[in-house]
Amino acid sequence: MKEWTEVLADREGLSEEEIHWLTDNQERRSFAKNEIVVHKDEVDSNVYIITKGIWRAYHFKNGEEATAWFATPGELVFSVWGYISDEPSRLSFEAMTESEAICLSKEELHRHFNSSIAMANLGRRMLENFILLYENWLMDLWKKNAFERYLTLLDEYPEVIQQIPMKYIASYLGVTVQSLSRIRASLNEMK
């Protein structure tokens, strides 16, 4: 398994120097298992870099929790509404396991982004990578069925499959726990 710094470098296209710039002298936070990091309807403009653990974002759909995404070490996590427009989050973020993250305030990031062209380009690249990630997620949601999305999750986030309860994985896939069990059984039969 890659270190969080390697994942961050790969996903965001950051150099070692840029990673140090982002992470040195920044606030480091620890989160207990099942701790809510960002509450729905809370304004949170921070950007978190997960260094340990697994997080998920969820909302309520027809009175039930629906998982929108999972994040693992090396990923940037932030409330789009809070960061971009200082509005309340429409999702809750939960630490699914004991976790640690580096917390970057919007003000600190903007101060650095305004300090030089190189830092401004760093901010632009981070936003572009987020947009690509979001677009890929949307395309998977529209084009792939639950079985195919499970295979993608298994490939991209094996630690989620291994450590997170099935009910959260099922809600992410938009299926019942029983349907997820059938997906897993059919996958085992294929092996």
Short mmCIF file of N, CA and C in Angstrom, two decimals:
data_model
loop_
_atom_site.label_atom_id
_atom_site.label_comp_id
_atom_site.label_asym_id
_atom_site.label_seq_id
_atom_site.Cartn_x
_atom_site.Cartn_y
_atom_site.Cartn_z
N MET A 1 0.84 -1.18 0.00
CA MET A 1 0.00 0.00 0.00
C MET A 1 0.89 1.25 0.00
N LYS A 2 0.51 2.23 -0.80
CA LYS A 2 1.29 3.45 -0.91
C LYS A 2 1.13 4.33 0.32
N GLU A 3 2.17 5.08 0.61
CA GLU A 3 2.09 6.09 1.66
C GLU A 3 1.17 7.21 1.20
N TRP A 4 0.59 7.93 2.14
CA TRP A 4 -0.35 9.00 1.79
C TRP A 4 0.32 10.07 0.94
N THR A 5 1.61 10.31 1.16
CA THR A 5 2.30 11.34 0.37
C THR A 5 2.42 10.91 -1.09
N GLU A 6 2.62 9.61 -1.34
CA GLU A 6 2.70 9.11 -2.71
C GLU A 6 1.36 9.22 -3.41
N VAL A 7 0.30 8.89 -2.68
CA VAL A 7 -1.05 8.98 -3.25
C VAL A 7 -1.36 10.44 -3.59
N LEU A 8 -1.04 11.35 -2.66
CA LEU A 8 -1.27 12.78 -2.89
C LEU A 8 -0.49 13.26 -4.11
N ALA A 9 0.76 12.84 -4.22
CA ALA A 9 1.58 13.23 -5.36
C ALA A 9 0.98 12.71 -6.67
N ASP A 10 0.54 11.45 -6.67
CA ASP A 10 -0.04 10.85 -7.88
C ASP A 10 -1.35 11.51 -8.26
N ARG A 11 -2.25 11.66 -7.31
CA ARG A 11 -3.59 12.20 -7.60
C ARG A 11 -3.57 13.67 -7.96
N GLU A 12 -2.74 14.43 -7.28
CA GLU A 12 -2.75 15.88 -7.47
C GLU A 12 -1.61 16.37 -8.35
N GLY A 13 -0.70 15.47 -8.74
CA GLY A 13 0.43 15.88 -9.57
C GLY A 13 1.37 16.82 -8.83
N LEU A 14 1.56 16.58 -7.53
CA LEU A 14 2.38 17.46 -6.71
C LEU A 14 3.80 16.95 -6.59
N SER A 15 4.73 17.87 -6.54
CA SER A 15 6.13 17.52 -6.27
C SER A 15 6.30 17.35 -4.77
N GLU A 16 7.44 16.78 -4.39
CA GLU A 16 7.76 16.63 -2.96
C GLU A 16 7.79 17.99 -2.27
N GLU A 17 8.35 18.98 -2.96
CA GLU A 17 8.42 20.33 -2.40
C GLU A 17 7.02 20.92 -2.16
N GLU A 18 6.11 20.69 -3.11
CA GLU A 18 4.74 21.20 -2.95
C GLU A 18 4.01 20.51 -1.82
N ILE A 19 4.25 19.21 -1.66
CA ILE A 19 3.62 18.48 -0.55
C ILE A 19 4.12 19.04 0.77
N HIS A 20 5.42 19.30 0.87
CA HIS A 20 5.94 19.90 2.10
C HIS A 20 5.34 21.28 2.33
N TRP A 21 5.20 22.06 1.27
CA TRP A 21 4.60 23.38 1.41
C TRP A 21 3.18 23.27 1.97
N LEU A 22 2.43 22.30 1.44
CA LEU A 22 1.05 22.13 1.89
C LEU A 22 0.94 21.62 3.32
N THR A 23 1.86 20.76 3.71
CA THR A 23 1.68 20.04 4.97
C THR A 23 2.52 20.52 6.14
N ASP A 24 3.67 21.14 5.87
CA ASP A 24 4.53 21.60 6.97
C ASP A 24 3.85 22.71 7.76
N ASN A 25 3.99 22.64 9.06
CA ASN A 25 3.48 23.66 9.98
C ASN A 25 1.97 23.85 9.88
N GLN A 26 1.26 22.83 9.43
CA GLN A 26 -0.20 22.91 9.38
C GLN A 26 -0.79 22.11 10.54
N GLU A 27 -2.02 22.44 10.86
CA GLU A 27 -2.69 21.77 11.97
C GLU A 27 -2.98 20.32 11.62
N ARG A 28 -2.60 19.44 12.53
CA ARG A 28 -2.88 18.01 12.37
C ARG A 28 -3.94 17.62 13.39
N ARG A 29 -4.96 16.92 12.90
CA ARG A 29 -6.08 16.54 13.77
C ARG A 29 -6.26 15.03 13.77
N SER A 30 -6.73 14.54 14.90
CA SER A 30 -7.07 13.13 15.02
C SER A 30 -8.58 13.02 15.17
N PHE A 31 -9.14 11.94 14.63
CA PHE A 31 -10.58 11.72 14.68
C PHE A 31 -10.85 10.30 15.14
N ALA A 32 -11.79 10.14 16.04
CA ALA A 32 -12.19 8.83 16.53
C ALA A 32 -13.05 8.13 15.47
N LYS A 33 -13.10 6.83 15.55
CA LYS A 33 -13.97 6.05 14.67
C LYS A 33 -15.40 6.56 14.84
N ASN A 34 -16.09 6.78 13.73
CA ASN A 34 -17.47 7.26 13.66
C ASN A 34 -17.65 8.73 14.05
N GLU A 35 -16.57 9.46 14.21
CA GLU A 35 -16.67 10.88 14.52
C GLU A 35 -17.08 11.67 13.28
N ILE A 36 -18.02 12.58 13.45
CA ILE A 36 -18.43 13.44 12.35
C ILE A 36 -17.41 14.57 12.24
N VAL A 37 -16.81 14.69 11.08
CA VAL A 37 -15.79 15.71 10.82
C VAL A 37 -16.47 17.01 10.39
N VAL A 38 -17.41 16.90 9.47
CA VAL A 38 -18.20 18.03 9.00
C VAL A 38 -19.66 17.61 9.08
N HIS A 39 -20.45 18.40 9.75
CA HIS A 39 -21.89 18.12 9.87
C HIS A 39 -22.64 18.76 8.71
N LYS A 40 -23.67 18.06 8.24
CA LYS A 40 -24.57 18.67 7.26
C LYS A 40 -25.08 19.98 7.86
N ASP A 41 -25.23 20.98 7.05
CA ASP A 41 -25.71 22.31 7.44
C ASP A 41 -24.69 23.12 8.24
N GLU A 42 -23.46 22.62 8.32
CA GLU A 42 -22.37 23.36 8.97
C GLU A 42 -21.52 24.01 7.87
N VAL A 43 -21.07 25.23 8.11
CA VAL A 43 -20.15 25.88 7.18
C VAL A 43 -18.73 25.49 7.60
N ASP A 44 -18.05 24.77 6.74
CA ASP A 44 -16.66 24.36 6.99
C ASP A 44 -15.90 24.62 5.71
N SER A 45 -14.98 25.58 5.75
CA SER A 45 -14.23 25.96 4.54
C SER A 45 -12.83 25.37 4.52
N ASN A 46 -12.54 24.45 5.43
CA ASN A 46 -11.21 23.83 5.48
C ASN A 46 -11.04 22.77 4.40
N VAL A 47 -9.80 22.53 4.05
CA VAL A 47 -9.42 21.42 3.19
C VAL A 47 -8.64 20.45 4.06
N TYR A 48 -9.03 19.19 4.04
CA TYR A 48 -8.38 18.16 4.84
C TYR A 48 -7.59 17.24 3.92
N ILE A 49 -6.39 16.90 4.33
CA ILE A 49 -5.61 15.87 3.64
C ILE A 49 -5.58 14.69 4.61
N ILE A 50 -6.21 13.61 4.22
CA ILE A 50 -6.26 12.43 5.09
C ILE A 50 -4.88 11.77 5.08
N THR A 51 -4.34 11.55 6.27
CA THR A 51 -3.04 10.88 6.38
C THR A 51 -3.17 9.47 6.95
N LYS A 52 -4.33 9.18 7.56
CA LYS A 52 -4.58 7.85 8.12
C LYS A 52 -6.09 7.68 8.22
N GLY A 53 -6.57 6.49 7.85
CA GLY A 53 -7.98 6.18 8.04
C GLY A 53 -8.81 6.29 6.78
N ILE A 54 -10.11 6.06 6.95
CA ILE A 54 -11.07 6.10 5.86
C ILE A 54 -12.23 7.00 6.27
N TRP A 55 -12.62 7.88 5.38
CA TRP A 55 -13.77 8.76 5.60
C TRP A 55 -14.83 8.45 4.58
N ARG A 56 -16.04 8.89 4.90
CA ARG A 56 -17.12 8.84 3.92
C ARG A 56 -17.93 10.11 4.03
N ALA A 57 -18.62 10.43 2.95
CA ALA A 57 -19.59 11.52 2.96
C ALA A 57 -20.95 10.89 2.74
N TYR A 58 -21.95 11.43 3.44
CA TYR A 58 -23.29 10.87 3.27
C TYR A 58 -24.34 11.96 3.43
N HIS A 59 -25.52 11.63 2.96
CA HIS A 59 -26.69 12.49 3.12
C HIS A 59 -27.86 11.56 3.39
N PHE A 60 -29.01 12.12 3.61
CA PHE A 60 -30.19 11.30 3.84
C PHE A 60 -31.08 11.32 2.61
N LYS A 61 -31.47 10.13 2.19
CA LYS A 61 -32.34 9.97 1.03
C LYS A 61 -33.49 9.08 1.47
N ASN A 62 -34.69 9.62 1.42
CA ASN A 62 -35.88 8.88 1.89
C ASN A 62 -35.70 8.38 3.32
N GLY A 63 -35.09 9.21 4.16
CA GLY A 63 -34.91 8.87 5.57
C GLY A 63 -33.77 7.92 5.86
N GLU A 64 -33.07 7.49 4.86
CA GLU A 64 -31.96 6.54 5.03
C GLU A 64 -30.64 7.22 4.66
N GLU A 65 -29.56 6.83 5.33
CA GLU A 65 -28.25 7.35 4.97
C GLU A 65 -27.85 6.80 3.61
N ALA A 66 -27.36 7.70 2.77
CA ALA A 66 -26.86 7.31 1.44
C ALA A 66 -25.42 7.81 1.34
N THR A 67 -24.48 6.89 1.19
CA THR A 67 -23.07 7.24 1.10
C THR A 67 -22.77 7.78 -0.29
N ALA A 68 -22.16 8.96 -0.33
CA ALA A 68 -21.82 9.60 -1.61
C ALA A 68 -20.43 9.20 -2.08
N TRP A 69 -19.46 9.14 -1.16
CA TRP A 69 -18.10 8.78 -1.54
C TRP A 69 -17.31 8.31 -0.32
N PHE A 70 -16.20 7.67 -0.61
CA PHE A 70 -15.22 7.27 0.40
C PHE A 70 -13.92 7.99 0.08
N ALA A 71 -13.11 8.25 1.10
CA ALA A 71 -11.79 8.84 0.89
C ALA A 71 -10.79 8.14 1.80
N THR A 72 -9.58 8.00 1.30
CA THR A 72 -8.53 7.28 2.01
C THR A 72 -7.27 8.15 2.07
N PRO A 73 -6.22 7.68 2.77
CA PRO A 73 -5.01 8.50 2.92
C PRO A 73 -4.46 9.02 1.60
N GLY A 74 -4.10 10.32 1.64
CA GLY A 74 -3.54 10.98 0.48
C GLY A 74 -4.58 11.76 -0.32
N GLU A 75 -5.85 11.65 0.07
CA GLU A 75 -6.90 12.36 -0.66
C GLU A 75 -7.26 13.66 0.02
N LEU A 76 -7.63 14.64 -0.81
CA LEU A 76 -8.13 15.92 -0.32
C LEU A 76 -9.63 15.80 -0.11
N VAL A 77 -10.10 16.27 1.04
CA VAL A 77 -11.53 16.24 1.35
C VAL A 77 -11.94 17.62 1.80
N PHE A 78 -13.03 18.11 1.23
CA PHE A 78 -13.55 19.41 1.66
C PHE A 78 -15.00 19.54 1.24
N SER A 79 -15.71 20.39 1.96
CA SER A 79 -17.08 20.71 1.60
C SER A 79 -17.01 21.72 0.46
N VAL A 80 -17.48 21.33 -0.69
CA VAL A 80 -17.46 22.22 -1.85
C VAL A 80 -18.22 23.50 -1.52
N TRP A 81 -19.36 23.36 -0.86
CA TRP A 81 -20.19 24.53 -0.55
C TRP A 81 -19.47 25.46 0.43
N GLY A 82 -18.85 24.89 1.44
CA GLY A 82 -18.16 25.70 2.43
C GLY A 82 -16.91 26.36 1.87
N TYR A 83 -16.14 25.60 1.10
CA TYR A 83 -14.89 26.13 0.59
C TYR A 83 -15.12 27.19 -0.48
N ILE A 84 -16.00 26.91 -1.42
CA ILE A 84 -16.18 27.82 -2.55
C ILE A 84 -17.07 29.02 -2.21
N SER A 85 -18.16 28.78 -1.47
CA SER A 85 -19.12 29.88 -1.29
C SER A 85 -19.49 30.18 0.15
N ASP A 86 -18.77 29.60 1.12
CA ASP A 86 -19.07 29.82 2.54
C ASP A 86 -20.52 29.52 2.87
N GLU A 87 -21.05 28.46 2.27
CA GLU A 87 -22.41 28.01 2.53
C GLU A 87 -22.37 26.71 3.32
N PRO A 88 -23.47 26.36 3.99
CA PRO A 88 -23.50 25.11 4.75
C PRO A 88 -23.33 23.89 3.84
N SER A 89 -22.67 22.89 4.37
CA SER A 89 -22.46 21.64 3.64
C SER A 89 -23.79 20.92 3.46
N ARG A 90 -23.94 20.27 2.35
CA ARG A 90 -25.13 19.45 2.11
C ARG A 90 -24.87 17.99 2.44
N LEU A 91 -23.63 17.71 2.83
CA LEU A 91 -23.23 16.35 3.20
C LEU A 91 -22.62 16.37 4.59
N SER A 92 -22.65 15.23 5.25
CA SER A 92 -21.89 15.03 6.48
C SER A 92 -20.67 14.19 6.12
N PHE A 93 -19.53 14.51 6.73
CA PHE A 93 -18.31 13.72 6.54
C PHE A 93 -18.05 12.98 7.84
N GLU A 94 -17.81 11.67 7.74
CA GLU A 94 -17.60 10.84 8.92
C GLU A 94 -16.28 10.08 8.80
N ALA A 95 -15.53 10.05 9.90
CA ALA A 95 -14.33 9.21 9.97
C ALA A 95 -14.82 7.78 10.26
N MET A 96 -14.67 6.90 9.31
CA MET A 96 -15.15 5.53 9.46
C MET A 96 -14.21 4.68 10.31
N THR A 97 -12.97 5.10 10.40
CA THR A 97 -11.98 4.42 11.22
C THR A 97 -11.24 5.51 12.00
N GLU A 98 -10.44 5.11 12.96
CA GLU A 98 -9.59 6.11 13.60
C GLU A 98 -8.78 6.76 12.50
N SER A 99 -8.75 8.08 12.52
CA SER A 99 -8.17 8.80 11.39
C SER A 99 -7.32 9.97 11.85
N GLU A 100 -6.48 10.40 10.93
CA GLU A 100 -5.70 11.61 11.12
C GLU A 100 -5.73 12.39 9.82
N ALA A 101 -5.71 13.71 9.95
CA ALA A 101 -5.73 14.55 8.76
C ALA A 101 -4.99 15.85 9.04
N ILE A 102 -4.49 16.42 7.98
CA ILE A 102 -3.90 17.75 8.03
C ILE A 102 -5.01 18.71 7.62
N CYS A 103 -5.22 19.71 8.43
CA CYS A 103 -6.29 20.67 8.19
C CYS A 103 -5.69 21.96 7.64
N LEU A 104 -6.11 22.33 6.44
CA LEU A 104 -5.64 23.54 5.79
C LEU A 104 -6.80 24.53 5.74
N SER A 105 -6.63 25.68 6.34
CA SER A 105 -7.71 26.66 6.30
C SER A 105 -7.76 27.31 4.93
N LYS A 106 -8.95 27.69 4.53
CA LYS A 106 -9.16 28.38 3.26
C LYS A 106 -8.32 29.65 3.21
N GLU A 107 -8.29 30.37 4.32
CA GLU A 107 -7.55 31.63 4.37
C GLU A 107 -6.05 31.40 4.14
N GLU A 108 -5.51 30.37 4.80
CA GLU A 108 -4.09 30.05 4.64
C GLU A 108 -3.78 29.63 3.21
N LEU A 109 -4.64 28.78 2.65
CA LEU A 109 -4.44 28.36 1.26
C LEU A 109 -4.47 29.56 0.32
N HIS A 110 -5.44 30.43 0.49
CA HIS A 110 -5.55 31.59 -0.40
C HIS A 110 -4.36 32.53 -0.24
N ARG A 111 -3.87 32.65 0.97
CA ARG A 111 -2.69 33.49 1.19
C ARG A 111 -1.51 32.95 0.38
N HIS A 112 -1.33 31.64 0.43
CA HIS A 112 -0.24 31.02 -0.34
C HIS A 112 -0.50 31.09 -1.84
N PHE A 113 -1.75 30.84 -2.25
CA PHE A 113 -2.07 30.89 -3.68
C PHE A 113 -1.83 32.29 -4.23
N ASN A 114 -2.03 33.32 -3.41
CA ASN A 114 -1.82 34.70 -3.84
C ASN A 114 -0.35 35.14 -3.77
N SER A 115 0.49 34.29 -3.18
CA SER A 115 1.89 34.69 -2.97
C SER A 115 2.77 34.54 -4.21
N SER A 116 2.39 33.64 -5.12
CA SER A 116 3.23 33.46 -6.32
C SER A 116 2.44 32.73 -7.40
N ILE A 117 2.94 32.83 -8.60
CA ILE A 117 2.34 32.11 -9.74
C ILE A 117 2.42 30.61 -9.50
N ALA A 118 3.53 30.13 -8.98
CA ALA A 118 3.68 28.69 -8.74
C ALA A 118 2.62 28.18 -7.76
N MET A 119 2.37 28.95 -6.70
CA MET A 119 1.36 28.54 -5.72
C MET A 119 -0.05 28.65 -6.31
N ALA A 120 -0.29 29.68 -7.11
CA ALA A 120 -1.60 29.82 -7.77
C ALA A 120 -1.84 28.64 -8.72
N ASN A 121 -0.78 28.23 -9.43
CA ASN A 121 -0.91 27.07 -10.31
C ASN A 121 -1.16 25.79 -9.54
N LEU A 122 -0.57 25.68 -8.37
CA LEU A 122 -0.83 24.54 -7.50
C LEU A 122 -2.32 24.49 -7.15
N GLY A 123 -2.89 25.60 -6.75
CA GLY A 123 -4.32 25.67 -6.43
C GLY A 123 -5.18 25.31 -7.63
N ARG A 124 -4.80 25.81 -8.80
CA ARG A 124 -5.54 25.51 -10.03
C ARG A 124 -5.50 24.02 -10.33
N ARG A 125 -4.31 23.40 -10.22
CA ARG A 125 -4.18 21.96 -10.48
C ARG A 125 -5.02 21.14 -9.51
N MET A 126 -5.03 21.55 -8.24
CA MET A 126 -5.83 20.83 -7.24
C MET A 126 -7.31 20.88 -7.61
N LEU A 127 -7.78 22.03 -8.03
CA LEU A 127 -9.18 22.18 -8.42
C LEU A 127 -9.48 21.37 -9.68
N GLU A 128 -8.58 21.42 -10.65
CA GLU A 128 -8.78 20.65 -11.87
C GLU A 128 -8.85 19.15 -11.58
N ASN A 129 -7.98 18.67 -10.71
CA ASN A 129 -8.01 17.24 -10.36
C ASN A 129 -9.29 16.87 -9.63
N PHE A 130 -9.78 17.77 -8.80
CA PHE A 130 -11.06 17.52 -8.12
C PHE A 130 -12.19 17.41 -9.14
N ILE A 131 -12.19 18.31 -10.12
CA ILE A 131 -13.23 18.29 -11.15
C ILE A 131 -13.17 16.98 -11.95
N LEU A 132 -11.96 16.53 -12.29
CA LEU A 132 -11.82 15.26 -13.01
C LEU A 132 -12.32 14.09 -12.17
N LEU A 133 -11.98 14.07 -10.90
CA LEU A 133 -12.44 13.01 -10.00
C LEU A 133 -13.97 13.00 -9.94
N TYR A 134 -14.56 14.18 -9.81
CA TYR A 134 -16.01 14.29 -9.74
C TYR A 134 -16.65 13.82 -11.05
N GLU A 135 -16.09 14.24 -12.16
CA GLU A 135 -16.63 13.84 -13.47
C GLU A 135 -16.55 12.32 -13.65
N ASN A 136 -15.43 11.71 -13.27
CA ASN A 136 -15.31 10.25 -13.36
C ASN A 136 -16.34 9.56 -12.48
N TRP A 137 -16.55 10.09 -11.27
CA TRP A 137 -17.53 9.52 -10.36
C TRP A 137 -18.93 9.60 -10.99
N LEU A 138 -19.28 10.75 -11.58
CA LEU A 138 -20.59 10.90 -12.22
C LEU A 138 -20.75 9.93 -13.39
N MET A 139 -19.73 9.82 -14.21
CA MET A 139 -19.81 8.91 -15.35
C MET A 139 -19.99 7.46 -14.90
N ASP A 140 -19.27 7.06 -13.85
CA ASP A 140 -19.44 5.72 -13.32
C ASP A 140 -20.86 5.51 -12.82
N LEU A 141 -21.40 6.52 -12.17
CA LEU A 141 -22.76 6.43 -11.64
C LEU A 141 -23.77 6.25 -12.76
N TRP A 142 -23.59 6.95 -13.86
CA TRP A 142 -24.53 6.88 -14.98
C TRP A 142 -24.33 5.65 -15.86
N LYS A 143 -23.08 5.26 -16.05
CA LYS A 143 -22.78 4.23 -17.04
C LYS A 143 -22.68 2.82 -16.47
N LYS A 144 -22.31 2.71 -15.21
CA LYS A 144 -22.04 1.38 -14.66
C LYS A 144 -23.18 0.92 -13.75
N ASN A 145 -23.41 -0.39 -13.78
CA ASN A 145 -24.38 -0.96 -12.85
C ASN A 145 -23.68 -1.21 -11.50
N ALA A 146 -24.42 -1.67 -10.52
CA ALA A 146 -23.89 -1.84 -9.17
C ALA A 146 -22.72 -2.83 -9.15
N PHE A 147 -22.81 -3.91 -9.94
CA PHE A 147 -21.72 -4.88 -9.99
C PHE A 147 -20.44 -4.23 -10.51
N GLU A 148 -20.55 -3.46 -11.59
CA GLU A 148 -19.38 -2.79 -12.17
C GLU A 148 -18.81 -1.74 -11.21
N ARG A 149 -19.69 -1.01 -10.51
CA ARG A 149 -19.21 -0.01 -9.55
C ARG A 149 -18.51 -0.69 -8.36
N TYR A 150 -19.01 -1.88 -7.99
CA TYR A 150 -18.35 -2.64 -6.92
C TYR A 150 -16.95 -3.05 -7.36
N LEU A 151 -16.80 -3.49 -8.60
CA LEU A 151 -15.48 -3.86 -9.12
C LEU A 151 -14.54 -2.66 -9.11
N THR A 152 -15.05 -1.49 -9.49
CA THR A 152 -14.24 -0.27 -9.46
C THR A 152 -13.83 0.06 -8.03
N LEU A 153 -14.77 -0.04 -7.11
CA LEU A 153 -14.47 0.22 -5.70
C LEU A 153 -13.42 -0.77 -5.19
N LEU A 154 -13.57 -2.01 -5.55
CA LEU A 154 -12.62 -3.06 -5.15
C LEU A 154 -11.23 -2.76 -5.70
N ASP A 155 -11.17 -2.28 -6.92
CA ASP A 155 -9.89 -1.97 -7.56
C ASP A 155 -9.25 -0.70 -6.98
N GLU A 156 -10.05 0.35 -6.82
CA GLU A 156 -9.51 1.65 -6.40
C GLU A 156 -9.41 1.82 -4.89
N TYR A 157 -10.27 1.15 -4.14
CA TYR A 157 -10.32 1.31 -2.68
C TYR A 157 -10.44 -0.05 -1.98
N PRO A 158 -9.48 -0.95 -2.15
CA PRO A 158 -9.60 -2.26 -1.51
C PRO A 158 -9.72 -2.17 0.01
N GLU A 159 -9.10 -1.14 0.61
CA GLU A 159 -9.19 -1.00 2.06
C GLU A 159 -10.61 -0.69 2.52
N VAL A 160 -11.39 -0.03 1.68
CA VAL A 160 -12.80 0.24 2.01
C VAL A 160 -13.56 -1.08 2.08
N ILE A 161 -13.37 -1.92 1.08
CA ILE A 161 -14.04 -3.22 1.04
C ILE A 161 -13.67 -4.05 2.26
N GLN A 162 -12.41 -3.97 2.69
CA GLN A 162 -11.92 -4.79 3.80
C GLN A 162 -12.33 -4.26 5.16
N GLN A 163 -12.47 -2.94 5.31
CA GLN A 163 -12.63 -2.37 6.65
C GLN A 163 -13.99 -1.74 6.96
N ILE A 164 -14.79 -1.47 5.95
CA ILE A 164 -16.02 -0.73 6.15
C ILE A 164 -17.21 -1.69 6.13
N PRO A 165 -18.16 -1.53 7.05
CA PRO A 165 -19.34 -2.41 7.07
C PRO A 165 -20.10 -2.39 5.74
N MET A 166 -20.65 -3.54 5.42
CA MET A 166 -21.34 -3.72 4.13
C MET A 166 -22.48 -2.73 3.93
N LYS A 167 -23.15 -2.32 5.00
CA LYS A 167 -24.30 -1.42 4.82
C LYS A 167 -23.88 -0.09 4.19
N TYR A 168 -22.66 0.38 4.48
CA TYR A 168 -22.18 1.63 3.89
C TYR A 168 -21.76 1.44 2.44
N ILE A 169 -21.18 0.30 2.15
CA ILE A 169 -20.80 -0.01 0.77
C ILE A 169 -22.06 -0.18 -0.07
N ALA A 170 -23.05 -0.87 0.48
CA ALA A 170 -24.32 -1.05 -0.24
C ALA A 170 -24.98 0.30 -0.51
N SER A 171 -24.97 1.20 0.48
CA SER A 171 -25.61 2.50 0.25
C SER A 171 -24.85 3.31 -0.79
N TYR A 172 -23.54 3.17 -0.84
CA TYR A 172 -22.74 3.83 -1.87
C TYR A 172 -23.12 3.31 -3.27
N LEU A 173 -23.34 2.00 -3.36
CA LEU A 173 -23.69 1.39 -4.64
C LEU A 173 -25.16 1.58 -5.00
N GLY A 174 -25.95 2.00 -4.02
CA GLY A 174 -27.39 2.19 -4.26
C GLY A 174 -28.16 0.89 -4.27
N VAL A 175 -27.69 -0.09 -3.50
CA VAL A 175 -28.36 -1.39 -3.43
C VAL A 175 -28.57 -1.76 -1.97
N THR A 176 -29.33 -2.81 -1.75
CA THR A 176 -29.52 -3.32 -0.40
C THR A 176 -28.32 -4.18 0.01
N VAL A 177 -28.20 -4.46 1.28
CA VAL A 177 -27.13 -5.33 1.76
C VAL A 177 -27.27 -6.72 1.14
N GLN A 178 -28.51 -7.18 0.97
CA GLN A 178 -28.74 -8.49 0.36
C GLN A 178 -28.25 -8.51 -1.09
N SER A 179 -28.50 -7.42 -1.82
CA SER A 179 -28.02 -7.34 -3.21
C SER A 179 -26.49 -7.32 -3.25
N LEU A 180 -25.89 -6.61 -2.30
CA LEU A 180 -24.42 -6.58 -2.23
C LEU A 180 -23.89 -7.98 -1.94
N SER A 181 -24.55 -8.71 -1.09
CA SER A 181 -24.13 -10.10 -0.81
C SER A 181 -24.18 -10.94 -2.08
N ARG A 182 -25.22 -10.74 -2.89
CA ARG A 182 -25.32 -11.48 -4.16
C ARG A 182 -24.21 -11.07 -5.11
N ILE A 183 -23.89 -9.77 -5.16
CA ILE A 183 -22.79 -9.30 -6.01
C ILE A 183 -21.49 -9.96 -5.59
N ARG A 184 -21.24 -9.98 -4.28
CA ARG A 184 -20.00 -10.59 -3.78
C ARG A 184 -19.96 -12.08 -4.06
N ALA A 185 -21.11 -12.76 -3.91
CA ALA A 185 -21.18 -14.19 -4.18
C ALA A 185 -20.92 -14.48 -5.65
N SER A 186 -21.51 -13.69 -6.54
CA SER A 186 -21.29 -13.93 -7.97
C SER A 186 -19.84 -13.65 -8.36
N LEU A 187 -19.23 -12.67 -7.70
CA LEU A 187 -17.81 -12.38 -7.94
C LEU A 187 -16.95 -13.56 -7.50
N ASN A 188 -17.26 -14.14 -6.35
CA ASN A 188 -16.52 -15.32 -5.86
C ASN A 188 -16.69 -16.50 -6.81
N GLU A 189 -17.89 -16.66 -7.37
CA GLU A 189 -18.12 -17.75 -8.32
C GLU A 189 -17.30 -17.57 -9.59
N MET A 190 -17.09 -16.32 -9.99
CA MET A 190 -16.32 -16.03 -11.20
C MET A 190 -14.84 -16.34 -11.02
N LYS A 191 -14.35 -16.31 -9.78
CA LYS A 191 -12.91 -16.52 -9.54
C LYS A 191 -12.53 -17.94 -9.69
#
